[in-house]
PDB file of N, CA and C in Angstrom:
ATOM      1  N   MET A1112     100.241 -94.638 -24.638  1.00  0.00           N
ATOM      2  CA  MET A1112     101.602 -94.381 -24.002  1.00  0.00           C
ATOM      3  C   MET A1112     100.831 -93.252 -23.236  1.00  0.00           C
ATOM      4  N   TRP A1113     101.445 -93.200 -22.118  1.00  0.00           N
ATOM      5  CA  TRP A1113     101.330 -91.617 -21.182  1.00  0.00           C
ATOM      6  C   TRP A1113     102.307 -90.583 -21.684  1.00  0.00           C
ATOM      7  N   GLN A1114     101.778 -89.502 -21.705  1.00  0.00           N
ATOM      8  CA  GLN A1114     102.754 -88.301 -22.263  1.00  0.00           C
ATOM      9  C   GLN A1114     102.433 -87.270 -21.060  1.00  0.00           C
ATOM     10  N   SER A1115     103.298 -86.798 -20.417  1.00  0.00           N
ATOM     11  CA  SER A1115     102.987 -85.815 -19.105  1.00  0.00           C
ATOM     12  C   SER A1115     103.036 -84.822 -19.826  1.00  0.00           C
ATOM     13  N   VAL A1116     101.831 -83.573 -20.032  1.00  0.00           N
ATOM     14  CA  VAL A1116     101.307 -82.637 -20.569  1.00  0.00           C
ATOM     15  C   VAL A1116     101.058 -81.352 -19.412  1.00  0.00           C
ATOM     16  N   LEU A1117     101.292 -81.559 -18.546  1.00  0.00           N
ATOM     17  CA  LEU A1117     101.206 -80.542 -17.155  1.00  0.00           C
ATOM     18  C   LEU A1117     101.910 -80.933 -15.853  1.00  0.00           C
ATOM     19  N   LYS A1118     102.571 -80.108 -15.648  1.00  0.00           N
ATOM     20  CA  LYS A1118     103.348 -80.998 -13.907  1.00  0.00           C
ATOM     21  C   LYS A1118     103.777 -79.818 -13.621  1.00  0.00           C
ATOM     22  N   LYS A1119     103.074 -79.798 -12.220  1.00  0.00           N
ATOM     23  CA  LYS A1119     103.620 -78.705 -11.072  1.00  0.00           C
ATOM     24  C   LYS A1119     104.062 -79.534  -9.888  1.00  0.00           C
ATOM     25  N   ASP A1120     103.719 -78.755  -9.046  1.00  0.00           N
ATOM     26  CA  ASP A1120     104.179 -78.923  -7.737  1.00  0.00           C
ATOM     27  C   ASP A1120     103.213 -80.257  -7.053  1.00  0.00           C
ATOM     28  N   GLN A1121     101.933 -80.129  -6.946  1.00  0.00           N
ATOM     29  CA  GLN A1121     100.831 -80.576  -6.363  1.00  0.00           C
ATOM     30  C   GLN A1121      99.950 -81.280  -7.641  1.00  0.00           C
ATOM     31  N   LEU A1122     100.042 -81.125  -8.891  1.00  0.00           N
ATOM     32  CA  LEU A1122      99.548 -81.363 -10.083  1.00  0.00           C
ATOM     33  C   LEU A1122     100.082 -81.996 -11.173  1.00  0.00           C
ATOM     34  N   GLU A1123      99.419 -82.924 -11.718  1.00  0.00           N
ATOM     35  CA  GLU A1123     100.367 -83.760 -12.632  1.00  0.00           C
ATOM     36  C   GLU A1123      98.996 -83.780 -13.634  1.00  0.00           C
ATOM     37  N   ILE A1124      99.278 -83.657 -15.143  1.00  0.00           N
ATOM     38  CA  ILE A1124      98.071 -84.184 -15.964  1.00  0.00           C
ATOM     39  C   ILE A1124      98.728 -85.214 -17.426  1.00  0.00           C
ATOM     40  N   GLN A1125      98.782 -86.127 -17.330  1.00  0.00           N
ATOM     41  CA  GLN A1125      98.804 -86.824 -18.486  1.00  0.00           C
ATOM     42  C   GLN A1125      98.088 -87.536 -19.541  1.00  0.00           C
ATOM     43  N   MET A1126      98.402 -87.614 -21.168  1.00  0.00           N
ATOM     44  CA  MET A1126      97.429 -87.692 -21.681  1.00  0.00           C
ATOM     45  C   MET A1126      98.013 -88.998 -22.520  1.00  0.00           C
ATOM     46  N   ASN A1127      96.720 -89.623 -22.873  1.00  0.00           N
ATOM     47  CA  ASN A1127      97.036 -90.927 -23.727  1.00  0.00           C
ATOM     48  C   ASN A1127      96.545 -90.977 -24.696  1.00  0.00           C
ATOM     49  N   SER A1128      97.079 -90.336 -26.251  1.00  0.00           N
ATOM     50  CA  SER A1128      96.201 -90.227 -27.559  1.00  0.00           C
ATOM     51  C   SER A1128      95.639 -91.554 -28.348  1.00  0.00           C
ATOM     52  N   THR A1129      96.183 -92.403 -27.467  1.00  0.00           N
ATOM     53  CA  THR A1129      95.903 -93.925 -28.305  1.00  0.00           C
ATOM     54  C   THR A1129      94.586 -94.002 -27.403  1.00  0.00           C
ATOM     55  N   ASP A1130      94.972 -94.285 -26.314  1.00  0.00           N
ATOM     56  CA  ASP A1130      93.110 -94.355 -25.617  1.00  0.00           C
ATOM     57  C   ASP A1130      92.324 -93.254 -25.889  1.00  0.00           C
ATOM     58  N   LYS A1131      92.514 -92.022 -26.050  1.00  0.00           N
ATOM     59  CA  LYS A1131      91.894 -90.893 -25.956  1.00  0.00           C
ATOM     60  C   LYS A1131      91.413 -90.700 -24.605  1.00  0.00           C
ATOM     61  N   SER A1132      92.018 -90.561 -23.279  1.00  0.00           N
ATOM     62  CA  SER A1132      92.072 -90.252 -22.292  1.00  0.00           C
ATOM     63  C   SER A1132      92.982 -89.464 -21.367  1.00  0.00           C
ATOM     64  N   ILE A1133      92.640 -89.086 -20.232  1.00  0.00           N
ATOM     65  CA  ILE A1133      93.793 -88.495 -19.483  1.00  0.00           C
ATOM     66  C   ILE A1133      93.553 -88.777 -18.358  1.00  0.00           C
ATOM     67  N   GLN A1134      94.834 -88.567 -17.743  1.00  0.00           N
ATOM     68  CA  GLN A1134      95.084 -89.432 -16.103  1.00  0.00           C
ATOM     69  C   GLN A1134      95.611 -87.390 -15.149  1.00  0.00           C
ATOM     70  N   VAL A1135      94.897 -87.433 -14.515  1.00  0.00           N
ATOM     71  CA  VAL A1135      94.847 -86.856 -13.051  1.00  0.00           C
ATOM     72  C   VAL A1135      95.215 -86.932 -11.507  1.00  0.00           C
ATOM     73  N   ARG A1136      97.075 -86.452 -11.413  1.00  0.00           N
ATOM     74  CA  ARG A1136      97.238 -86.822 -10.555  1.00  0.00           C
ATOM     75  C   ARG A1136      97.719 -85.782  -9.377  1.00  0.00           C
ATOM     76  N   ILE A1137      96.904 -85.722  -8.200  1.00  0.00           N
ATOM     77  CA  ILE A1137      97.090 -84.817  -7.276  1.00  0.00           C
ATOM     78  C   ILE A1137      97.541 -85.452  -5.987  1.00  0.00           C
ATOM     79  N   SER A1138      98.661 -84.905  -5.113  1.00  0.00           N
ATOM     80  CA  SER A1138      99.384 -84.921  -4.099  1.00  0.00           C
ATOM     81  C   SER A1138      99.716 -83.729  -3.046  1.00  0.00           C
ATOM     82  N   GLU A1139      99.941 -84.351  -1.867  1.00  0.00           N
ATOM     83  CA  GLU A1139     100.387 -82.976  -0.933  1.00  0.00           C
ATOM     84  C   GLU A1139     101.630 -82.688  -1.365  1.00  0.00           C
ATOM     85  N   LYS A1140     102.000 -81.860  -0.426  1.00  0.00           N
ATOM     86  CA  LYS A1140     103.585 -81.201  -0.765  1.00  0.00           C
ATOM     87  C   LYS A1140     105.013 -82.053  -0.407  1.00  0.00           C
ATOM     88  N   THR A1141     104.056 -83.142   0.514  1.00  0.00           N
ATOM     89  CA  THR A1141     105.272 -84.111   1.156  1.00  0.00           C
ATOM     90  C   THR A1141     105.379 -84.966   0.634  1.00  0.00           C
ATOM     91  N   GLU A1142     106.898 -85.041   0.485  1.00  0.00           N
ATOM     92  CA  GLU A1142     107.366 -86.397  -0.063  1.00  0.00           C
ATOM     93  C   GLU A1142     106.422 -88.028   0.096  1.00  0.00           C
ATOM     94  N   THR A1143     105.900 -88.123   1.455  1.00  0.00           N
ATOM     95  CA  THR A1143     105.257 -89.302   1.772  1.00  0.00           C
ATOM     96  C   THR A1143     104.055 -89.299   1.727  1.00  0.00           C
ATOM     97  N   ALA A1144     103.181 -88.334   0.843  1.00  0.00           N
ATOM     98  CA  ALA A1144     102.067 -87.825   0.672  1.00  0.00           C
ATOM     99  C   ALA A1144     101.614 -88.917  -0.219  1.00  0.00           C
ATOM    100  N   GLU A1145     100.209 -89.358   0.223  1.00  0.00           N
ATOM    101  CA  GLU A1145      99.570 -90.419  -0.801  1.00  0.00           C
ATOM    102  C   GLU A1145      98.984 -89.458  -2.102  1.00  0.00           C
ATOM    103  N   GLN A1146      99.228 -90.289  -3.073  1.00  0.00           N
ATOM    104  CA  GLN A1146      98.761 -89.497  -4.209  1.00  0.00           C
ATOM    105  C   GLN A1146      97.030 -90.056  -4.671  1.00  0.00           C
ATOM    106  N   VAL A1147      96.268 -88.848  -5.435  1.00  0.00           N
ATOM    107  CA  VAL A1147      94.835 -89.585  -5.641  1.00  0.00           C
ATOM    108  C   VAL A1147      95.418 -89.452  -7.542  1.00  0.00           C
ATOM    109  N   GLU A1148      94.570 -90.277  -7.876  1.00  0.00           N
ATOM    110  CA  GLU A1148      94.475 -90.183  -9.211  1.00  0.00           C
ATOM    111  C   GLU A1148      93.169 -90.642  -9.847  1.00  0.00           C
ATOM    112  N   LEU A1149      93.164 -89.437 -10.923  1.00  0.00           N
ATOM    113  CA  LEU A1149      91.739 -89.715 -11.655  1.00  0.00           C
ATOM    114  C   LEU A1149      91.811 -89.804 -12.876  1.00  0.00           C
ATOM    115  N   GLU A1150      91.376 -90.906 -14.127  1.00  0.00           N
ATOM    116  CA  GLU A1150      91.548 -91.435 -15.195  1.00  0.00           C
ATOM    117  C   GLU A1150      89.917 -91.030 -16.155  1.00  0.00           C
ATOM    118  N   LEU A1151      89.966 -90.201 -16.659  1.00  0.00           N
ATOM    119  CA  LEU A1151      89.191 -89.706 -17.467  1.00  0.00           C
ATOM    120  C   LEU A1151      88.917 -89.904 -19.349  1.00  0.00           C
ATOM    121  N   SER A1152      87.795 -90.362 -20.026  1.00  0.00           N
ATOM    122  CA  SER A1152      87.803 -90.636 -21.096  1.00  0.00           C
ATOM    123  C   SER A1152      87.452 -89.233 -21.576  1.00  0.00           C
ATOM    124  N   GLN A1153      87.663 -89.519 -23.159  1.00  0.00           N
ATOM    125  CA  GLN A1153      87.740 -88.076 -23.929  1.00  0.00           C
ATOM    126  C   GLN A1153      86.051 -87.442 -23.780  1.00  0.00           C
ATOM    127  N   SER A1154      85.008 -88.145 -23.630  1.00  0.00           N
ATOM    128  CA  SER A1154      83.828 -87.725 -23.206  1.00  0.00           C
ATOM    129  C   SER A1154      83.831 -87.095 -21.932  1.00  0.00           C
ATOM    130  N   GLU A1155      84.145 -87.316 -21.123  1.00  0.00           N
ATOM    131  CA  GLU A1155      84.238 -87.460 -19.571  1.00  0.00           C
ATOM    132  C   GLU A1155      85.209 -85.750 -19.860  1.00  0.00           C
ATOM    133  N   VAL A1156      86.310 -86.058 -20.533  1.00  0.00           N
ATOM    134  CA  VAL A1156      87.301 -84.773 -20.547  1.00  0.00           C
ATOM    135  C   VAL A1156      86.442 -83.508 -21.085  1.00  0.00           C
ATOM    136  N   PHE A1157      85.500 -83.498 -22.191  1.00  0.00           N
ATOM    137  CA  PHE A1157      84.565 -82.552 -22.878  1.00  0.00           C
ATOM    138  C   PHE A1157      83.845 -82.020 -21.850  1.00  0.00           C
ATOM    139  N   GLU A1158      82.880 -82.850 -21.141  1.00  0.00           N
ATOM    140  CA  GLU A1158      82.061 -82.611 -19.871  1.00  0.00           C
ATOM    141  C   GLU A1158      82.906 -81.807 -18.783  1.00  0.00           C
ATOM    142  N   LEU A1159      83.981 -82.065 -18.582  1.00  0.00           N
ATOM    143  CA  LEU A1159      84.529 -81.642 -17.722  1.00  0.00           C
ATOM    144  C   LEU A1159      84.864 -80.103 -17.746  1.00  0.00           C
ATOM    145  N   LEU A1160      85.646 -79.741 -19.391  1.00  0.00           N
ATOM    146  CA  LEU A1160      85.789 -78.584 -19.799  1.00  0.00           C
ATOM    147  C   LEU A1160      84.548 -77.515 -20.192  1.00  0.00           C
ATOM    148  N   HIS A1161      83.387 -78.490 -20.414  1.00  0.00           N
ATOM    149  CA  HIS A1161      82.371 -77.551 -20.339  1.00  0.00           C
ATOM    150  C   HIS A1161      81.783 -76.764 -18.995  1.00  0.00           C
ATOM    151  N   ALA A1162      81.982 -78.097 -18.027  1.00  0.00           N
ATOM    152  CA  ALA A1162      81.837 -77.208 -16.703  1.00  0.00           C
ATOM    153  C   ALA A1162      82.738 -76.487 -16.108  1.00  0.00           C
ATOM    154  N   LEU A1163      84.206 -76.133 -16.381  1.00  0.00           N
ATOM    155  CA  LEU A1163      84.868 -75.366 -16.020  1.00  0.00           C
ATOM    156  C   LEU A1163      84.592 -73.946 -16.517  1.00  0.00           C
ATOM    157  N   LEU A1164      84.484 -74.084 -17.776  1.00  0.00           N
ATOM    158  CA  LEU A1164      83.972 -72.945 -18.973  1.00  0.00           C
ATOM    159  C   LEU A1164      82.990 -72.084 -18.169  1.00  0.00           C
ATOM    160  N   THR A1165      82.069 -73.053 -17.473  1.00  0.00           N
ATOM    161  CA  THR A1165      80.853 -72.435 -17.132  1.00  0.00           C
ATOM    162  C   THR A1165      80.717 -71.449 -16.149  1.00  0.00           C
ATOM    163  N   ILE A1166      82.091 -72.408 -15.266  1.00  0.00           N
ATOM    164  CA  ILE A1166      82.537 -71.593 -13.965  1.00  0.00           C
ATOM    165  C   ILE A1166      83.193 -70.204 -14.395  1.00  0.00           C
ATOM    166  N   ASN A1167      84.007 -70.489 -15.383  1.00  0.00           N
ATOM    167  CA  ASN A1167      84.461 -69.534 -15.540  1.00  0.00           C
ATOM    168  C   ASN A1167      83.712 -67.924 -16.190  1.00  0.00           C
ATOM    169  N   ARG A1168      82.532 -68.368 -16.884  1.00  0.00           N
ATOM    170  CA  ARG A1168      81.821 -67.857 -17.413  1.00  0.00           C
ATOM    171  C   ARG A1168      81.211 -66.609 -16.174  1.00  0.00           C
ATOM    172  N   SER A1169      80.603 -67.731 -14.972  1.00  0.00           N
ATOM    173  CA  SER A1169      80.103 -66.790 -14.008  1.00  0.00           C
ATOM    174  C   SER A1169      81.057 -66.057 -12.919  1.00  0.00           C
ATOM    175  N   PHE A1170      82.231 -66.388 -12.688  1.00  0.00           N
ATOM    176  CA  PHE A1170      83.331 -66.137 -12.105  1.00  0.00           C
ATOM    177  C   PHE A1170      83.122 -64.501 -12.807  1.00  0.00           C
ATOM    178  N   ASN A1171      83.320 -64.138 -14.285  1.00  0.00           N
ATOM    179  CA  ASN A1171      83.610 -63.346 -15.086  1.00  0.00           C
ATOM    180  C   ASN A1171      82.271 -62.428 -15.353  1.00  0.00           C
ATOM    181  N   LYS A1172      80.992 -63.264 -14.695  1.00  0.00           N
ATOM    182  CA  LYS A1172      79.690 -62.396 -14.744  1.00  0.00           C
ATOM    183  C   LYS A1172      79.409 -62.463 -16.153  1.00  0.00           C
ATOM    184  N   GLU A1173      79.331 -63.341 -17.004  1.00  0.00           N
ATOM    185  CA  GLU A1173      79.521 -63.303 -18.653  1.00  0.00           C
ATOM    186  C   GLU A1173      77.819 -63.820 -18.577  1.00  0.00           C
ATOM    187  N   THR A1174      77.436 -63.185 -19.627  1.00  0.00           N
ATOM    188  CA  THR A1174      75.965 -63.361 -19.760  1.00  0.00           C
ATOM    189  C   THR A1174      76.263 -64.161 -21.290  1.00  0.00           C
ATOM    190  N   MET A1175      75.305 -65.275 -21.254  1.00  0.00           N
ATOM    191  CA  MET A1175      75.629 -66.106 -22.911  1.00  0.00           C
ATOM    192  C   MET A1175      74.166 -65.583 -23.832  1.00  0.00           C
ATOM    193  N   TYR A1176      74.181 -65.776 -24.846  1.00  0.00           N
ATOM    194  CA  TYR A1176      73.240 -65.153 -26.041  1.00  0.00           C
ATOM    195  C   TYR A1176      72.200 -66.523 -26.161  1.00  0.00           C
ATOM    196  N   TYR A1177      72.675 -67.880 -25.667  1.00  0.00           N
ATOM    197  CA  TYR A1177      71.643 -69.235 -25.678  1.00  0.00           C
ATOM    198  C   TYR A1177      71.706 -69.409 -24.315  1.00  0.00           C
ATOM    199  N   ASP A1178      70.534 -70.396 -23.959  1.00  0.00           N
ATOM    200  CA  ASP A1178      70.112 -70.671 -22.621  1.00  0.00           C
ATOM    201  C   ASP A1178      70.930 -72.283 -22.460  1.00  0.00           C
ATOM    202  N   GLU A1179      71.826 -71.965 -21.094  1.00  0.00           N
ATOM    203  CA  GLU A1179      72.490 -73.207 -21.114  1.00  0.00           C
ATOM    204  C   GLU A1179      72.222 -73.781 -19.789  1.00  0.00           C
ATOM    205  N   THR A1180      71.090 -74.633 -19.690  1.00  0.00           N
ATOM    206  CA  THR A1180      70.548 -75.277 -18.704  1.00  0.00           C
ATOM    207  C   THR A1180      71.548 -76.439 -18.813  1.00  0.00           C
ATOM    208  N   VAL A1181      71.563 -77.118 -17.217  1.00  0.00           N
ATOM    209  CA  VAL A1181      72.364 -78.417 -17.041  1.00  0.00           C
ATOM    210  C   VAL A1181      71.282 -79.149 -16.697  1.00  0.00           C
ATOM    211  N   HIS A1182      71.607 -80.470 -17.629  1.00  0.00           N
ATOM    212  CA  HIS A1182      71.134 -81.436 -17.740  1.00  0.00           C
ATOM    213  C   HIS A1182      71.857 -82.612 -17.179  1.00  0.00           C
ATOM    214  N   ALA A1183      71.247 -83.160 -16.138  1.00  0.00           N
ATOM    215  CA  ALA A1183      71.727 -84.185 -15.647  1.00  0.00           C
ATOM    216  C   ALA A1183      71.576 -85.829 -15.562  1.00  0.00           C
TER     217      ALA A1183
END
């Protein structure tokens, strides 16, 4: 069952604890705007969080004590 965990004007994030997945909805501010929907599994959410934390550390010019090379 989907449960909303964050809702803003253009962004809504819902989670499904049964399926261990999240759904992200992005829309324009207009009422007739089309919505873009993205569903991620638990492992995809983990990878996304890791990428966002890496970006945040880069923005803050933080250096890590271990090598964090990206493996594609």
